[in-house]
CSV table of C-alpha atoms in Angstrom, one decimal:
chain,number,residue,atom,x,y,z
A,1,MET,CA,5.4,25.3,-12.1
A,2,SER,CA,3.2,25.1,-9.0
A,3,PHE,CA,4.5,23.6,-5.8
A,4,ILE,CA,2.1,20.7,-6.4
A,5,GLN,CA,3.8,19.8,-9.7
A,6,LYS,CA,7.3,20.5,-8.3
A,7,PHE,CA,7.0,18.2,-5.4
A,8,ALA,CA,5.1,15.6,-7.5
A,9,GLU,CA,8.1,15.5,-9.8
A,10,ARG,CA,10.5,15.3,-6.9
A,11,VAL,CA,8.8,12.2,-5.2
A,12,ASP,CA,8.3,10.6,-8.6
A,13,THR,CA,12.0,11.0,-9.5
A,14,ALA,CA,13.0,9.7,-6.1
A,15,ALA,CA,10.9,6.6,-6.6
A,16,ILE,CA,12.2,6.0,-10.1
A,17,SER,CA,15.9,6.4,-9.1
A,18,ALA,CA,15.5,4.7,-5.6
A,19,THR,CA,17.1,7.8,-4.1
A,20,SER,CA,16.1,9.2,-0.7
A,21,ILE,CA,15.1,12.9,-0.4
A,22,PRO,CA,14.6,15.3,2.6
A,23,GLN,CA,11.0,15.7,3.8
A,24,ILE,CA,9.3,18.1,1.4
A,25,THR,CA,7.4,19.7,4.3
A,26,GLN,CA,10.7,21.0,5.5
A,27,GLU,CA,10.8,23.2,2.4
A,28,GLN,CA,7.2,24.2,2.3
A,29,ASP,CA,4.4,23.7,4.8
A,30,PHE,CA,1.2,22.2,3.3
A,31,GLY,CA,-1.8,20.2,4.5
A,32,VAL,CA,-3.2,16.7,3.7
A,33,ASP,CA,-5.5,18.0,0.8
A,34,GLU,CA,-2.4,19.4,-0.9
A,35,ALA,CA,-0.5,16.2,-0.1
A,36,TYR,CA,-3.1,14.1,-1.9
A,37,ALA,CA,-2.9,16.5,-4.9
A,38,ILE,CA,0.9,15.9,-5.0
A,39,GLN,CA,0.3,12.1,-4.8
A,40,ALA,CA,-2.3,12.3,-7.7
A,41,ALA,CA,0.1,14.4,-9.8
A,42,SER,CA,3.0,12.1,-9.1
A,43,ILE,CA,1.1,8.9,-10.0
A,44,ASP,CA,-0.3,10.7,-13.1
A,45,ARG,CA,3.3,11.0,-14.3
A,46,ARG,CA,3.6,7.2,-14.0
A,47,VAL,CA,0.3,6.7,-15.9
A,48,GLN,CA,1.6,9.0,-18.7
A,49,ARG,CA,4.6,6.7,-18.9
A,50,GLY,CA,2.3,3.7,-19.6
A,51,ASP,CA,2.0,2.5,-16.0
A,52,PRO,CA,-1.7,2.4,-15.3
A,53,ILE,CA,-3.5,2.3,-11.9
A,54,VAL,CA,-4.5,-1.2,-10.9
A,55,GLY,CA,-5.9,-0.5,-7.4
A,56,ILE,CA,-5.4,1.3,-4.1
A,57,LYS,CA,-3.8,0.5,-0.8
A,58,MET,CA,-5.0,1.6,2.6
A,59,GLY,CA,-2.7,2.7,5.4
A,60,PHE,CA,-2.9,3.6,9.1
A,61,THR,CA,-5.6,0.9,9.4
A,62,SER,CA,-4.3,0.2,12.9
A,63,ARG,CA,-6.0,2.2,15.7
A,64,ALA,CA,-2.6,2.4,17.4
A,65,LYS,CA,-1.0,3.8,14.3
A,66,MET,CA,-3.7,6.5,14.0
A,67,VAL,CA,-3.0,7.5,17.6
A,68,GLN,CA,0.7,7.5,17.0
A,69,MET,CA,0.4,9.8,14.0
A,70,GLY,CA,-2.3,12.0,15.6
A,71,VAL,CA,-4.9,11.3,12.9
A,72,SER,CA,-8.6,10.3,13.0
A,73,ASP,CA,-8.7,8.7,9.6
A,74,LEU,CA,-6.7,6.3,7.5
A,75,ILE,CA,-4.6,7.2,4.5
A,76,TRP,CA,-4.4,5.7,1.1
A,77,GLY,CA,-2.3,5.4,-2.0
A,78,ARG,CA,-2.5,4.2,-5.6
A,79,LEU,CA,-1.2,0.9,-6.9
A,80,THR,CA,0.2,0.8,-10.5
A,81,ARG,CA,1.0,-2.1,-12.7
A,82,SER,CA,4.8,-1.8,-12.3
A,83,MET,CA,4.4,-2.3,-8.6
A,84,ILE,CA,3.2,-5.9,-9.0
A,85,VAL,CA,5.6,-8.6,-7.8
A,86,GLU,CA,4.6,-12.0,-9.0
A,87,ASP,CA,3.7,-14.5,-6.2
A,88,GLY,CA,6.7,-16.8,-6.0
A,89,GLY,CA,8.8,-14.5,-8.0
A,90,PHE,CA,11.7,-12.0,-7.5
A,91,THR,CA,12.0,-8.3,-7.0
A,92,GLU,CA,15.3,-6.4,-7.2
A,93,MET,CA,16.8,-4.6,-4.2
A,94,SER,CA,18.0,-1.9,-6.6
A,95,ARG,CA,14.4,-0.8,-7.0
A,96,TYR,CA,14.1,0.3,-3.4
A,97,ILE,CA,15.8,2.6,-0.8
A,98,HIS,CA,14.9,0.9,2.5
A,99,PRO,CA,12.1,-1.6,1.8
A,100,ARG,CA,9.9,-3.2,4.3
A,101,ALA,CA,7.2,-5.9,4.1
A,102,GLU,CA,3.8,-6.0,5.6
A,103,PRO,CA,1.2,-8.8,5.8
A,104,GLU,CA,-2.2,-7.9,4.4
A,105,ILE,CA,-5.5,-9.0,3.0
A,106,ALA,CA,-6.3,-8.1,-0.6
A,107,PHE,CA,-9.7,-7.8,-2.4
A,108,LEU,CA,-10.2,-8.3,-6.1
A,109,LEU,CA,-13.2,-6.4,-7.4
A,110,ARG,CA,-15.8,-7.8,-9.8
A,111,LYS,CA,-18.0,-4.7,-9.8
A,112,PRO,CA,-17.4,-1.0,-9.7
A,113,LEU,CA,-17.1,0.4,-6.1
A,114,SER,CA,-17.1,4.0,-5.1
A,115,GLY,CA,-18.7,6.3,-2.5
A,116,VAL,CA,-20.5,5.5,0.8
A,117,VAL,CA,-21.4,1.8,1.0
A,118,THR,CA,-22.3,-0.7,3.6
A,119,PRO,CA,-20.1,-3.7,4.3
A,120,LEU,CA,-22.6,-6.0,2.5
A,121,GLN,CA,-22.5,-3.7,-0.5
A,122,ALA,CA,-18.7,-3.6,-0.5
A,123,LEU,CA,-18.5,-7.4,-0.3
A,124,ASP,CA,-21.0,-7.7,-3.1
A,125,ALA,CA,-18.5,-6.0,-5.4
A,126,VAL,CA,-15.7,-8.5,-4.4
A,127,GLY,CA,-14.8,-11.4,-6.7
A,128,GLY,CA,-12.0,-12.8,-4.7
A,129,VAL,CA,-9.9,-12.4,-1.5
A,130,ALA,CA,-6.3,-13.4,-0.9
A,131,CYS,CA,-3.4,-13.0,1.5
A,132,ALA,CA,-0.9,-10.4,0.3
A,133,ILE,CA,2.3,-8.7,1.1
A,134,GLU,CA,2.9,-5.0,0.6
A,135,LEU,CA,6.4,-3.6,0.0
A,136,ILE,CA,6.6,-0.2,1.5
A,137,ASP,CA,9.6,2.1,0.9
A,138,SER,CA,9.4,5.7,2.0
A,139,ARG,CA,11.4,7.9,-0.3
A,140,TYR,CA,12.4,10.1,2.6
A,141,GLU,CA,15.7,9.9,4.3
A,142,ASN,CA,15.8,7.6,7.3
A,143,PHE,CA,12.2,6.6,6.8
A,144,LYS,CA,11.1,9.7,8.7
A,145,PHE,CA,8.1,11.8,7.6
A,146,SER,CA,5.1,13.9,8.6
A,147,LEU,CA,1.6,12.9,7.8
A,148,ALA,CA,1.6,15.3,4.8
A,149,ASP,CA,4.9,13.9,3.6
A,150,VAL,CA,3.8,10.3,3.6
A,151,VAL,CA,0.5,11.0,1.8
A,152,ALA,CA,2.4,12.9,-0.9
A,153,ASP,CA,4.8,10.0,-1.2
A,154,ASN,CA,1.9,7.6,-2.2
A,155,ALA,CA,1.6,6.4,1.4
A,156,SER,CA,5.0,4.8,1.1
A,157,SER,CA,3.6,2.1,-1.2
A,158,SER,CA,6.2,0.6,-3.6
A,159,GLY,CA,5.1,-3.0,-4.5
A,160,PHE,CA,2.7,-5.8,-3.7
A,161,VAL,CA,2.4,-9.6,-3.9
A,162,VAL,CA,-0.9,-11.3,-4.0
A,163,GLY,CA,-1.5,-15.0,-3.3
A,164,THR,CA,-4.1,-17.3,-4.9
A,165,TRP,CA,-7.5,-15.6,-5.2
A,166,ARG,CA,-10.2,-17.4,-3.2
A,167,GLU,CA,-14.0,-17.1,-3.0
A,168,PRO,CA,-15.0,-14.1,-1.0
A,169,GLY,CA,-17.2,-16.1,1.5
A,170,THR,CA,-14.4,-16.6,4.0
A,171,ASP,CA,-14.8,-14.8,7.4
A,172,LEU,CA,-11.9,-12.4,7.3
A,173,SER,CA,-12.4,-10.9,10.8
A,174,ASN,CA,-9.7,-13.0,12.6
A,175,ILE,CA,-7.3,-14.6,10.1
A,176,GLY,CA,-4.1,-15.8,11.8
A,177,MET,CA,-1.0,-14.5,9.8
A,178,VAL,CA,2.6,-15.5,10.1
A,179,MET,CA,5.5,-13.7,8.3
A,180,ASN,CA,8.6,-15.8,7.6
A,181,VAL,CA,12.0,-14.7,6.4
A,182,ASP,CA,14.3,-17.5,5.1
A,183,GLY,CA,12.0,-20.1,6.8
A,184,ARG,CA,12.1,-18.4,10.2
A,185,PRO,CA,9.0,-16.8,11.7
A,186,VAL,CA,9.5,-13.1,12.3
A,187,GLY,CA,6.1,-11.7,12.8
A,188,TYR,CA,2.7,-13.0,14.1
A,189,GLY,CA,-0.6,-11.2,13.7
A,190,SER,CA,-4.3,-11.3,12.9
A,191,SER,CA,-6.5,-9.7,10.3
A,192,ALA,CA,-8.4,-8.3,13.3
A,193,ALA,CA,-5.7,-5.7,13.5
A,194,ILE,CA,-7.0,-4.2,10.3
A,195,LEU,CA,-9.8,-2.0,11.6
A,196,GLY,CA,-11.2,-5.0,13.5
A,197,ASP,CA,-12.1,-6.6,10.1
A,198,PRO,CA,-10.5,-6.0,6.7
A,199,VAL,CA,-14.0,-5.5,5.2
A,200,ARG,CA,-14.1,-2.1,7.1
A,201,ALA,CA,-11.0,-1.1,5.1
A,202,LEU,CA,-12.7,-2.0,1.9
A,203,VAL,CA,-15.7,0.2,2.9
A,204,SER,CA,-13.2,3.0,3.6
A,205,ALA,CA,-11.5,2.4,0.3
A,206,ALA,CA,-14.8,3.0,-1.5
A,207,ARG,CA,-15.4,6.2,0.5
A,208,VAL,CA,-12.0,7.7,-0.1
A,209,ALA,CA,-12.1,6.8,-3.8
A,210,GLY,CA,-15.4,8.5,-4.1
A,211,GLU,CA,-14.1,11.6,-2.3
A,212,ALA,CA,-11.2,11.7,-4.8
A,213,GLY,CA,-13.6,11.3,-7.8
A,214,LEU,CA,-12.3,7.8,-8.5
A,215,SER,CA,-14.2,4.7,-9.2
A,216,LEU,CA,-12.6,1.4,-8.3
A,217,GLU,CA,-13.3,-0.7,-11.4
A,218,PRO,CA,-13.6,-4.5,-11.9
A,219,GLY,CA,-10.3,-6.2,-11.9
A,220,MET,CA,-8.7,-3.6,-9.5
A,221,VAL,CA,-7.1,-4.7,-6.2
A,222,VAL,CA,-7.7,-3.2,-2.8
A,223,MET,CA,-5.0,-3.8,-0.2
A,224,ALA,CA,-6.7,-3.5,3.2
A,225,GLY,CA,-3.7,-2.6,5.4
A,226,ALA,CA,-1.1,-4.2,7.6
A,227,ALA,CA,-1.8,-6.8,10.2
A,228,THR,CA,1.6,-6.4,11.9
A,229,ALA,CA,4.5,-4.0,12.1
A,230,ALA,CA,6.6,-3.8,8.9
A,231,ILE,CA,9.7,-6.0,8.6
A,232,ALA,CA,12.9,-4.5,7.1
A,233,LEU,CA,14.2,-6.4,4.1
A,234,GLU,CA,17.7,-7.2,2.8
A,235,ALA,CA,18.9,-8.5,-0.5
A,236,GLY,CA,18.9,-12.3,-0.7
A,237,GLN,CA,15.9,-12.9,1.5
A,238,HIS,CA,13.0,-15.2,0.9
A,239,VAL,CA,9.8,-13.7,2.4
A,240,ARG,CA,6.7,-15.8,2.8
A,241,LEU,CA,3.3,-15.0,4.4
A,242,GLU,CA,1.1,-17.8,5.7
A,243,ALA,CA,-2.6,-17.0,6.4
A,244,SER,CA,-5.1,-19.4,8.0
A,245,GLY,CA,-7.7,-20.3,5.4
A,246,LEU,CA,-6.1,-18.2,2.7
A,247,GLY,CA,-2.9,-20.2,1.9
A,248,PHE,CA,0.3,-18.3,1.4
A,249,CYS,CA,2.2,-15.9,-0.9
A,250,GLU,CA,5.9,-15.3,-1.2
A,251,PHE,CA,8.7,-13.6,-3.0
A,252,ARG,CA,12.5,-13.2,-3.0
A,253,ILE,CA,14.5,-10.0,-3.0
A,254,ARG,CA,17.8,-10.1,-4.8
């Protein structure tokens, strides 16, 4: 078994069992290209279990986060069907190790999208936009990892909630966003924190998908990246995101 397959099995097993593991780069040093190979192999294990890919998520879409991690490009991960949390529904704390929630903008594709595109071309492929919440949950102990570790671990992505889809004509460059937990505001932000405009994240999604030999197909979702810092979650909480012009989405964790 190659180290790619070995570590793919390890992060996949950690995700299934909601059990934390040591950083895999502590056992073997590898680069970002190998990390994406581990991610792909790990998600392929899910696909083989009947859990198809339904989209991708973008990470490190904040310039400050790129500087913090010492990188010049964003990262990305794959979304699968089992990661969907219904808007207004429940998710179980037992599915996660140390979950956190991030406010985001989501795009629903109506046309295939892949490769180098302009913002107008990217938007032409969009059938709907919505506010969304991503649940991130690093499989590593104490939520600590290197760049290669987090990429291998599907960029920490564990779940997502999407609000009501709206027509894509909305200006997304400065959407005010408020995260509430149990009715109390806990985070304020703007979609401008997502690369200055979430559409730029969509353009980047097409590029990275193309580089990986993937085509983002009609019906797939692209999560553009976080507008604020992640909020740690606890069992029993009601989490709600309100976004100016895009309505709201919410879920409970039990």
